[in-house]
Amino acid sequence: MEWTEENGLLLIPLGLGWLAVWLLMPSERKRPRILGGLAGLAAILIMQMMLLPPAGDLVRNALFFLFAAGSVISAALMITDRNPVYSALWFALVTLSVCGLFLLNSAPFLAAATIIVYAGAIIVTFLFVIMLAQQSGTIGNYDQQPLQPAMASLGAFILLGALLFTLQEWGHIGGPDASQHAMPGQFITVPVELQPNPLSQHPPDNPHEIGSLRVLGRSLFGDYLFAVELAGTVLLIATIGAIAIAPRRSQGTL
Amino acid sequence: MLEQIINWFPEWARPFIMPMLTIAIVLQVNLGVCSYLILLERKLSAWMQDRIGPNRVGPWGLLQPLADMLKLLMKEDVIPGHVNKFLYVLAPGISVFTTMLAFAVVPFGPVPSNLSATDGQFPYIIAPGIDLGMVFIFAVGSLAVYGIILGGWASNNKYSALGAMRASAQVVSYEIPLGMSVIGLALLTGSMSIEKILLHQANAGIWGWNIWFQPLACVIFFAAAMAEAQRLPFDLSECEQELVGGWHTEYSGMKWALFFLGEYTHVITISFLTSILFFGGWHFPGIAESDSNYLGSTLVKMLVLMTKSFAFIVVIQMLRWTIPRFRFDQLMGLAWKVLIPLATLNVVCVMIVKQFHLNVWWLLPMSALLCLGAGLIGTQAKRPFLRRATPPVDKPHGHHAPAHAH
């Protein structure tokens, strides 16, 4: 019974969020979209109350909530927008907001790299949308409605619940900041104090250097060399495969 | 003097004064310079084509930019009925915003080494001390194409859409050589920060300019950056002969002008970057060394940097009437088959020099060799790597094929 007392609160925002996404999804029948929007806002507000307040200064907190709310709301709109082109644009906003969060947490390179990678990727998505999606006015509306809206969003929210539950467990252990012990139903705070990676073989000498290019490079090519090389090899194999599959000039295309 | 002015303000506002002042100055100078660069481009075009060019408004046509500006401002603000209004209005804004944002990390004078926001020193850069420098510029630059593709798509016009498609493919391809070309510089300097790359060259003197060690990277950077800015010979996306006006076909008045303000700001940024990254920035032997400290030396350094950048702007404008526009497959071929392999090999050369502690001057013959090799491969009649486009032969298919072979 103690478990439900501690974690039952978690079900409220999750359920509300699921209801919101399901109501907002495009469908043939008229669904009360305003109700969906209200449910979504309620879910976000309850979730915000369950987070411990981040212990930064005013500007930092304001920016954190701006980027966090921006990414969550844009993500919901990306899934529920009727027009695939707008979905691609909402995806761009999600990426930008998440990059803002990276910047707040002293990871400027990660933010810049994410923008470089995803900006190009979203442009390609945009091209695919223009090429493949049915434009309005054509027969049928297969692109305009989801196939399994209820089940798909339920699955996604179960995953989200599992993630939040794990975070909550971490908060109970104490997390990065043991002084602010989480109350039942509350989650860990957003870490403000920067700490060097405890697993690193070459921790930075200067605490100001955390998150800088130099330290990041040392970490990537020192501590995580095997993972980096493995990822590089996988990408190389994919590139070679793409070239091998592509038709030759002598075969008449390209 | 500036420090006293700053001290008039309340405590909390002081850190914002200098950045605000810098932004205001950069913005105003940029707007003025852009309009006169357009006049210069028109005059240069006229000169190269044996015409006179604009000469009616003011002496030698010097007031022409003002007349143009008035015309653009007074024009009716047309929004065609068939467009997606929100994105149609948003697109020029994105175009200007992103290109201006990229200029934030470009130093336009000697950046003081001990800079703090409140001691009244003029910073000569909008956002000092950004460790990422180049990476930031690439990140912002990759967002700039959204202005074009959104404008093209929102216009709901086939010409615009085709222009936007071409632009997106072009920008996504040319980002790769652009980023690869400066990796060599980062390896040589040990930093991605533009200020640090500049200081490194200024301390080393004229024989420490990066152009001596990375001439190939300089050419690749310049070409790829021009392609990113959609300047001729890479302006496939607005190609007047095929696409009317490309992605800006449906735009007019001030919204159209904003697109071109963005393009010109991009050109200015490229010129500044090329002169800073490869030609020593504000350093010039004799008059602007890193230890020259005479009265007005800061101004001289700034003028040196401006002169270098101006020279590159003129080069970009003259290239416009020198090299004809590429065909689309040539454009993609140039990026994927020439620039990217060359940039990769260039990085490998720098790595070899750094790894075996060779003299940096080995990089000059290495770059020349790479250039020569690429030229040889490119001009050979029987190309080993680039297969010629042969018209598809009607070959018999399936199991009949071997019978015909004999």
XYZ file of C-alpha atoms in Angstrom:
660
model
C 0.000 0.000 0.000
C 2.934 2.245 0.723
C 4.042 1.909 -2.894
C 0.738 3.218 -4.257
C 0.807 6.092 -1.800
C 4.218 7.113 -3.015
C 3.735 6.486 -6.696
C 0.015 6.776 -7.209
C 0.345 10.500 -7.724
C 2.453 9.779 -10.761
C -0.551 8.245 -12.507
C -2.525 11.501 -12.520
C -0.341 13.560 -14.894
C 0.374 10.492 -17.018
C -3.315 9.730 -17.422
C -4.143 13.340 -18.146
C -1.326 13.520 -20.686
C -2.530 10.403 -22.432
C -6.074 11.789 -22.558
C -4.740 15.079 -23.966
C -2.720 13.451 -26.741
C -5.562 11.110 -27.632
C -8.070 13.973 -27.806
C -5.748 16.181 -29.821
C -4.889 13.517 -32.400
C -6.486 14.200 -35.765
C -9.449 11.935 -36.481
C -12.562 11.751 -38.624
C -14.955 12.185 -35.732
C -15.072 15.532 -33.985
C -13.275 15.294 -30.685
C -13.305 18.113 -28.154
C -9.848 19.487 -28.907
C -10.176 22.274 -26.338
C -10.710 19.645 -23.647
C -7.570 17.919 -24.856
C -5.580 21.119 -24.647
C -6.831 21.782 -21.118
C -5.983 18.240 -20.032
C -2.504 18.631 -21.482
C -1.918 21.901 -19.657
C -3.171 20.360 -16.408
C -0.806 17.402 -16.894
C 2.165 19.710 -17.434
C 1.283 21.860 -14.397
C 0.874 18.851 -12.084
C 4.146 17.425 -13.378
C 5.823 20.755 -12.716
C 4.578 20.718 -9.133
C 5.950 17.215 -8.656
C 9.407 18.311 -9.721
C 11.431 19.778 -6.911
C 12.027 23.437 -7.676
C 15.403 23.846 -9.402
C 17.793 25.586 -7.063
C 19.200 28.189 -9.419
C 18.774 31.923 -9.664
C 15.673 33.538 -11.124
C 16.899 33.928 -14.711
C 18.118 30.358 -14.848
C 14.846 28.975 -13.504
C 12.828 31.085 -15.926
C 14.937 29.849 -18.843
C 14.690 26.260 -17.635
C 10.899 26.358 -17.476
C 10.727 28.173 -20.817
C 12.821 25.551 -22.615
C 11.279 22.598 -20.777
C 7.703 23.684 -21.414
C 8.639 24.624 -24.977
C 10.034 21.195 -25.739
C 7.143 19.275 -24.163
C 4.410 21.379 -25.774
C 6.110 21.399 -29.192
C 6.528 17.629 -28.982
C 2.817 17.183 -28.245
C 1.907 19.502 -31.110
C 4.312 17.712 -33.434
C 2.469 14.432 -32.873
C -1.011 15.896 -33.028
C -0.766 18.391 -35.899
C -2.814 17.528 -38.950
C -0.333 18.934 -41.428
C 2.897 16.899 -41.791
C 4.832 20.036 -42.795
C 3.889 21.719 -39.530
C 4.868 18.529 -37.707
C 8.375 18.804 -39.169
C 8.556 22.436 -38.013
C 7.376 21.551 -34.501
C 10.116 18.938 -34.469
C 12.608 21.714 -35.229
C 11.256 23.667 -32.244
C 11.592 20.588 -30.002
C 15.232 20.290 -31.035
C 15.918 23.975 -30.400
C 14.316 23.835 -26.940
C 16.290 20.750 -25.981
C 19.446 22.517 -27.161
C 18.531 25.397 -24.870
C 18.405 22.904 -21.980
C 21.834 21.578 -22.984
C 23.202 25.130 -22.971
C 21.768 25.738 -19.502
C 23.585 22.647 -18.275
C 26.969 23.798 -19.606
C 27.066 21.578 -22.661
C 27.439 24.123 -25.476
C 29.138 21.713 -27.860
C 26.365 19.159 -27.471
C 23.826 21.909 -28.195
C 25.646 23.130 -31.303
C 26.250 19.609 -32.602
C 22.603 18.684 -32.054
C 21.490 21.736 -34.023
C 23.932 20.956 -36.852
C 22.816 17.327 -37.096
C 19.091 17.819 -36.590
C 18.681 20.971 -38.668
C 19.935 19.073 -41.709
C 17.928 15.977 -40.778
C 14.709 17.958 -40.417
C 15.299 19.608 -43.795
C 15.535 16.116 -45.291
C 12.349 15.128 -43.418
C 10.730 18.231 -44.890
C 11.694 17.090 -48.399
C 10.294 13.626 -47.741
C 7.059 15.179 -46.483
C 6.751 17.274 -49.630
C 7.567 14.293 -51.867
C 5.615 11.515 -50.193
C 2.783 12.972 -48.118
C -0.561 13.557 -49.768
C -1.302 17.199 -50.151
C -4.723 18.455 -49.189
C -7.374 18.145 -51.855
C -6.305 14.717 -53.097
C -8.377 11.582 -52.672
C -8.341 9.900 -49.298
C -6.905 11.177 -46.072
C -4.608 8.339 -45.058
C -1.860 10.757 -44.091
C -4.167 12.898 -42.026
C -5.225 10.347 -39.443
C -3.339 7.956 -37.212
C -4.015 4.226 -37.387
C -3.976 3.327 -33.677
C -4.085 6.603 -31.764
C -5.258 5.225 -28.417
C -2.918 2.242 -28.198
C 0.131 4.059 -29.558
C -0.169 6.967 -27.137
C -0.907 4.557 -24.259
C 2.302 2.659 -25.044
C 4.287 5.881 -25.180
C 2.927 7.076 -21.849
C 3.674 3.719 -20.181
C 7.281 4.176 -21.333
C 7.280 7.735 -19.978
C 5.876 6.449 -16.679
C 8.670 3.892 -16.414
C 11.226 6.623 -17.035
C 9.716 8.918 -14.412
C 9.506 6.064 -11.905
C 13.215 5.346 -12.342
C 13.998 9.039 -11.895
C 11.937 9.060 -8.722
C 13.837 6.071 -7.368
C 17.039 7.936 -8.061
C 15.619 10.928 -6.210
C 14.917 8.760 -3.151
C 18.477 7.540 -3.044
C 19.510 11.128 -2.875
C 20.648 11.775 -6.398
C 23.271 14.411 -6.980
C 22.067 16.580 -4.114
C 21.389 14.578 -0.975
C 20.494 17.621 1.129
C 17.261 18.122 -0.762
C 15.739 14.762 -0.046
C 12.682 14.138 -2.148
C 9.299 14.042 -0.459
C 6.906 11.256 -1.462
C 5.562 12.036 -4.894
C 8.317 14.479 -5.676
C 11.112 14.023 -8.131
C 14.736 14.893 -8.135
C 15.708 18.448 -8.631
C 17.474 19.687 -11.708
C 21.171 19.601 -10.824
C 22.704 23.058 -10.725
C 26.097 22.119 -9.327
C 28.365 20.825 -12.046
C 30.309 17.690 -11.289
C 32.983 16.015 -13.373
C 32.166 12.565 -14.661
C 33.134 10.195 -11.806
C 34.007 7.431 -14.282
C 36.477 9.563 -16.242
C 40.139 8.582 -16.398
C 41.199 12.172 -17.094
C 39.036 14.442 -14.959
C 39.514 18.130 -15.818
C 41.925 20.004 -13.566
C 39.886 23.179 -13.658
C 36.182 23.045 -12.699
C 35.470 25.836 -15.201
C 36.531 23.533 -17.987
C 33.644 21.085 -17.504
C 31.676 20.932 -20.717
C 34.367 22.616 -22.787
C 35.530 21.187 -26.085
C 38.859 20.049 -24.656
C 37.349 18.043 -21.808
C 34.645 16.633 -24.054
C 37.236 15.480 -26.590
C 39.345 13.841 -23.885
C 36.299 12.077 -22.531
C 35.074 10.895 -25.939
C 38.443 9.707 -27.217
C 39.764 8.536 -23.849
C 37.036 7.130 -21.657
C 34.589 6.161 -24.369
C 36.974 5.384 -27.221
C 35.515 1.940 -27.873
C 31.923 3.217 -28.108
C 32.961 6.099 -30.385
C 34.917 3.829 -32.708
C 32.072 1.321 -32.777
C 29.550 4.005 -33.684
C 31.902 5.332 -36.353
C 32.308 1.871 -37.846
C 28.559 1.303 -37.924
C 28.058 4.610 -39.743
C 30.847 3.800 -42.199
C 29.286 0.423 -42.963
C 25.929 2.112 -43.530
C 27.543 4.593 -45.934
C 29.295 1.837 -47.884
C 26.035 -0.093 -47.983
C 24.164 2.913 -49.366
C 26.740 3.339 -52.125
C 26.654 -0.392 -52.901
C 22.863 -0.442 -53.146
C 22.614 2.726 -55.259
C 22.310 1.951 -58.979
C 25.334 2.560 -61.170
C 25.531 5.138 -63.910
C 25.983 2.388 -66.501
C 22.648 0.933 -65.424
C 20.912 4.013 -66.651
C 20.133 6.033 -63.555
C 21.956 8.829 -61.785
C 34.926 57.877 -20.405
C 32.733 54.900 -21.220
C 33.280 53.560 -17.729
C 31.811 56.753 -16.207
C 28.768 56.500 -18.426
C 28.304 52.884 -17.398
C 28.567 53.866 -13.733
C 25.535 56.150 -14.090
C 23.354 53.117 -14.553
C 22.071 50.966 -11.683
C 24.151 47.977 -10.692
C 21.985 45.318 -12.325
C 21.933 47.068 -15.683
C 25.687 47.613 -16.057
C 26.624 44.280 -17.672
C 24.045 44.918 -20.407
C 25.281 48.354 -21.505
C 28.333 47.375 -23.547
C 26.711 44.407 -25.335
C 23.678 46.569 -26.195
C 25.932 49.347 -27.496
C 27.956 46.867 -29.558
C 24.843 45.259 -31.003
C 23.399 48.666 -31.910
C 26.616 49.770 -33.634
C 27.044 46.479 -35.512
C 23.424 46.487 -36.640
C 23.503 50.072 -37.904
C 26.871 49.727 -39.622
C 25.739 46.457 -41.163
C 22.564 48.013 -42.594
C 24.462 50.971 -44.024
C 27.277 48.858 -45.409
C 24.846 46.386 -46.980
C 23.038 49.088 -48.925
C 26.309 50.577 -50.211
C 27.681 47.125 -51.044
C 24.689 46.655 -53.309
C 25.581 49.919 -55.048
C 29.180 48.712 -55.330
C 27.993 45.426 -56.790
C 25.879 47.225 -59.374
C 28.756 49.534 -60.278
C 31.191 46.608 -60.502
C 28.774 44.608 -62.625
C 28.359 47.585 -64.918
C 32.108 48.066 -65.147
C 32.707 44.395 -65.935
C 30.023 44.449 -68.609
C 31.175 47.769 -70.116
C 28.134 49.720 -68.933
C 27.897 52.877 -66.819
C 25.674 51.635 -64.032
C 23.492 53.728 -61.709
C 24.599 57.371 -62.043
C 21.439 59.489 -61.831
C 20.732 59.818 -58.098
C 23.283 62.121 -56.498
C 26.890 62.510 -57.626
C 28.116 59.285 -59.312
C 24.889 57.653 -58.179
C 25.958 57.747 -54.551
C 22.430 58.348 -53.265
C 21.051 55.353 -55.168
C 20.883 53.121 -52.022
C 18.681 55.724 -50.305
C 16.361 55.839 -53.288
C 16.223 52.026 -53.382
C 15.467 51.887 -49.682
C 12.683 54.455 -49.989
C 11.174 52.537 -52.872
C 11.288 49.234 -50.998
C 9.767 50.803 -47.880
C 6.960 52.622 -49.697
C 5.938 49.649 -51.821
C 2.604 48.049 -51.127
C 2.993 45.101 -48.761
C 1.532 42.386 -50.966
C 0.651 39.004 -49.518
C -0.743 36.843 -52.328
C -4.036 35.076 -51.568
C -2.778 31.550 -52.173
C 0.111 31.506 -49.709
C 0.426 30.098 -46.216
C 0.368 33.486 -44.478
C 2.158 32.683 -41.230
C 5.139 30.914 -42.764
C 5.241 33.373 -45.675
C 5.780 36.282 -43.274
C 8.030 34.293 -40.938
C 10.534 33.184 -43.605
C 12.293 36.541 -44.311
C 12.548 37.087 -40.555
C 14.305 33.736 -40.051
C 16.654 34.549 -42.913
C 17.770 37.869 -41.387
C 17.771 36.631 -37.786
C 20.021 33.623 -38.382
C 22.583 35.455 -40.512
C 22.788 38.309 -37.991
C 23.113 35.802 -35.144
C 26.110 34.199 -36.838
C 27.920 37.541 -36.774
C 27.726 37.554 -32.953
C 30.916 35.509 -32.532
C 32.918 37.209 -35.309
C 35.445 39.720 -33.944
C 35.593 42.933 -36.002
C 38.633 44.442 -34.326
C 41.319 43.638 -31.744
C 39.421 41.970 -28.898
C 40.958 43.062 -25.555
C 42.423 40.116 -23.670
C 41.159 41.092 -20.205
C 37.596 41.875 -21.117
C 34.885 42.417 -18.545
C 31.425 43.716 -19.294
C 31.570 46.713 -16.955
C 35.012 48.315 -17.308
C 34.105 50.361 -20.354
C 36.434 48.718 -22.874
C 34.871 48.385 -26.295
C 34.766 44.624 -26.895
C 34.933 44.589 -30.764
C 32.804 41.440 -30.716
C 29.206 40.940 -29.667
C 29.673 37.728 -27.697
C 33.255 37.500 -26.404
C 34.855 34.382 -25.025
C 32.745 31.785 -26.812
C 34.828 28.645 -26.772
C 32.893 27.100 -29.656
C 33.317 29.900 -32.194
C 33.276 28.061 -35.501
C 30.879 25.333 -34.340
C 28.395 28.029 -33.290
C 28.612 29.637 -36.734
C 27.993 26.300 -38.448
C 25.046 25.562 -36.146
C 23.428 28.922 -36.834
C 24.291 28.708 -40.526
C 22.527 25.383 -40.835
C 19.383 27.058 -39.494
C 19.574 29.782 -42.145
C 18.260 27.473 -44.851
C 14.939 27.286 -43.009
C 14.203 30.822 -44.182
C 14.614 29.774 -47.788
C 12.782 26.463 -47.622
C 9.876 27.877 -45.618
C 9.595 30.863 -47.951
C 9.647 28.572 -50.966
C 7.102 26.138 -49.568
C 4.761 28.772 -48.131
C 4.628 30.650 -51.445
C 2.584 27.778 -52.909
C 4.208 28.254 -56.275
C 6.042 25.621 -58.333
C 9.014 27.854 -59.111
C 9.410 28.759 -55.448
C 9.106 25.143 -54.349
C 11.725 24.017 -56.895
C 14.096 26.751 -55.736
C 13.594 25.765 -52.108
C 14.265 22.085 -52.893
C 17.478 22.945 -54.671
C 18.558 25.206 -51.820
C 17.971 22.549 -49.198
C 19.929 19.862 -51.050
C 22.734 22.332 -51.736
C 23.060 23.633 -48.191
C 22.911 20.173 -46.604
C 25.725 19.031 -48.922
C 27.993 22.050 -48.611
C 27.864 22.101 -44.824
C 30.159 19.076 -44.776
C 33.178 20.538 -46.650
C 32.637 23.847 -44.817
C 32.985 22.148 -41.447
C 35.797 19.820 -42.551
C 37.912 22.657 -43.947
C 38.372 24.351 -40.568
C 39.165 21.166 -38.622
C 42.755 21.545 -39.810
C 42.890 25.056 -38.328
C 41.443 23.802 -35.055
C 44.120 21.103 -34.912
C 46.912 23.575 -35.658
C 45.689 26.162 -33.138
C 44.302 23.815 -30.520
C 41.029 25.725 -30.313
C 37.789 26.276 -32.183
C 37.451 29.818 -30.845
C 37.745 32.418 -33.602
C 39.443 34.899 -31.263
C 42.092 32.342 -30.312
C 42.756 31.369 -33.931
C 43.240 35.081 -34.724
C 45.569 35.700 -31.766
C 47.606 32.602 -32.614
C 48.322 33.988 -36.094
C 48.913 37.545 -34.879
C 51.506 36.353 -32.366
C 53.296 34.296 -35.028
C 53.686 37.180 -37.492
C 53.031 37.233 -41.228
C 54.693 33.839 -41.779
C 52.317 32.402 -39.201
C 49.168 33.230 -41.160
C 47.162 30.094 -41.753
C 47.087 30.668 -45.512
C 50.689 29.401 -45.740
C 49.832 26.100 -44.091
C 46.252 25.614 -45.224
C 45.864 27.162 -48.706
C 43.704 24.279 -49.874
C 41.466 24.546 -46.807
C 41.097 28.267 -47.546
C 39.861 27.603 -51.082
C 37.493 24.860 -49.890
C 36.163 27.085 -47.099
C 35.602 30.016 -49.444
C 33.832 27.917 -52.085
C 31.652 26.077 -49.584
C 30.773 29.297 -47.770
C 29.747 30.949 -51.045
C 27.557 27.947 -51.771
C 25.979 28.281 -48.320
C 25.260 31.939 -49.001
C 23.651 31.070 -52.370
C 25.905 33.475 -54.239
C 26.685 33.083 -57.895
C 28.075 30.709 -59.255
C 26.115 28.651 -56.727
C 22.772 30.475 -56.871
C 20.906 27.525 -58.326
C 17.964 28.180 -56.044
C 17.095 31.554 -57.539
C 18.385 30.859 -61.039
C 16.450 33.544 -62.948
C 16.644 31.857 -66.362
C 14.868 28.712 -65.167
C 12.904 29.577 -62.056
C 11.778 33.233 -62.538
C 13.053 34.225 -59.087
C 13.365 30.877 -57.327
C 12.210 30.814 -53.731
C 11.498 34.552 -53.639
C 9.268 34.642 -56.742
C 6.200 35.568 -54.695
C 7.961 38.098 -52.476
C 8.064 41.852 -53.003
C 8.810 45.077 -51.187
C 10.412 44.970 -47.776
C 9.995 41.215 -47.295
C 11.999 40.628 -50.456
C 14.576 43.144 -49.255
C 14.912 41.278 -45.940
C 15.931 38.118 -47.808
C 18.682 40.054 -49.542
C 19.724 41.793 -46.347
C 20.230 38.298 -44.973
C 22.252 37.266 -48.024
C 24.500 40.324 -47.810
C 25.054 39.871 -44.088
C 26.079 36.309 -44.910
C 28.556 37.606 -47.493
C 30.025 40.032 -44.957
C 30.343 37.241 -42.382
C 32.116 35.003 -44.911
C 34.576 37.747 -45.796
C 35.340 38.470 -42.158
C 35.763 34.778 -41.413
C 38.078 34.170 -44.365
C 40.293 37.105 -43.461
C 40.334 36.142 -39.770
C 40.798 32.397 -40.135
C 43.338 32.377 -42.956
C 44.784 35.878 -43.393
C 45.705 36.880 -39.857
C 42.688 39.023 -38.973
C 43.811 42.474 -37.833
C 47.511 41.556 -38.077
C 49.622 43.279 -40.716
C 53.438 43.419 -40.603
C 54.818 46.799 -39.616
C 51.662 48.649 -38.735
C 49.491 46.232 -36.775
C 51.622 43.723 -34.898
C 50.342 42.041 -31.755
C 52.676 44.193 -29.605
C 52.146 47.518 -31.382
C 50.726 49.828 -28.775
C 50.947 53.341 -30.226
C 48.142 55.886 -30.103
C 45.328 54.772 -32.377
C 46.785 51.309 -32.946
C 43.408 49.784 -32.122
C 41.803 51.831 -34.874
C 44.531 50.821 -37.344
C 44.021 47.154 -36.460
C 40.301 47.494 -37.015
C 40.882 49.226 -40.350
C 43.295 46.472 -41.434
C 40.670 43.835 -40.719
C 37.996 45.873 -42.502
C 40.248 46.334 -45.538
C 40.970 42.622 -45.767
C 37.273 41.775 -45.466
C 36.399 44.436 -48.055
C 38.881 42.861 -50.457
C 37.117 39.508 -50.075
C 33.718 41.106 -50.603
C 35.005 42.590 -53.872
C 36.389 39.181 -54.880
C 32.983 37.589 -54.222
C 31.263 40.287 -56.291
C 33.714 39.908 -59.165
C 33.366 36.115 -59.123
C 29.710 36.712 -59.882
C 30.516 37.805 -63.426
C 33.564 35.566 -63.868
C 32.325 32.028 -63.377
C 29.044 30.953 -64.963
C 26.443 29.168 -62.885
C 26.889 25.447 -62.291
C 24.473 22.827 -63.496
C 22.767 21.067 -60.599
C 24.574 17.730 -60.987
C 27.896 19.575 -61.328
C 27.088 21.437 -58.128
C 26.425 18.259 -56.153
C 29.377 16.533 -57.823
C 31.675 19.378 -56.784
C 30.644 19.022 -53.160
C 30.613 15.243 -52.848
C 33.342 14.169 -55.283
C 35.840 17.026 -55.029
C 35.504 19.192 -51.931
C 34.698 16.527 -49.329
C 37.525 14.100 -50.313
C 40.006 16.981 -50.576
C 38.965 18.376 -47.190
C 39.294 14.910 -45.644
C 42.776 14.413 -47.119
C 43.735 17.876 -45.893
C 42.741 16.946 -42.341
C 44.751 13.722 -42.661
C 47.804 15.787 -43.706
C 47.471 18.024 -40.633
C 47.095 14.938 -38.458
C 50.288 13.423 -39.915
C 52.225 16.636 -39.262
C 50.920 16.903 -35.700
C 51.411 13.221 -34.904
C 55.025 12.970 -36.110
C 55.955 16.489 -34.893
C 57.048 17.530 -38.377
C 57.728 21.127 -39.286
C 54.449 22.940 -40.016
C 55.854 24.095 -43.348
C 55.490 20.530 -44.665
C 51.804 21.375 -44.980
C 52.447 23.794 -47.864
C 53.890 21.182 -50.292
C 51.293 18.676 -49.063
C 48.453 21.081 -49.944
C 50.057 21.840 -53.310
C 50.394 18.129 -54.001
C 46.746 17.493 -53.121
C 45.681 20.364 -55.367
C 47.851 19.088 -58.226
C 46.597 15.528 -57.793
C 42.981 16.656 -57.852
C 43.672 18.737 -60.964
C 45.369 15.813 -62.721
C 42.515 13.433 -61.930
C 39.994 16.036 -63.021
C 41.575 16.767 -66.381
C 42.437 13.263 -67.501
C 40.517 12.024 -70.505
C 39.918 8.614 -68.982
C 38.836 9.339 -65.469
C 39.443 6.573 -62.984
C 37.064 7.908 -60.332
C 34.549 10.082 -62.103
C 32.700 8.020 -64.643
C 31.392 9.949 -67.613
C 27.692 10.223 -68.189
C 26.959 7.837 -71.035
C 23.536 7.757 -72.616
C 21.719 4.637 -71.452
C 22.131 1.913 -74.053
C 19.106 -0.224 -74.840
C 20.580 -3.474 -73.736
C 18.512 -6.606 -74.139
C 17.454 -7.855 -70.742
C 17.392 -11.215 -69.011
C 18.733 -14.443 -70.450
C 18.911 -13.090 -74.003
C 21.862 -10.925 -73.138
C 24.692 -13.515 -73.416
C 23.445 -14.666 -76.811
C 23.750 -11.164 -78.224
C 27.229 -10.748 -76.848
C 28.691 -13.243 -79.297
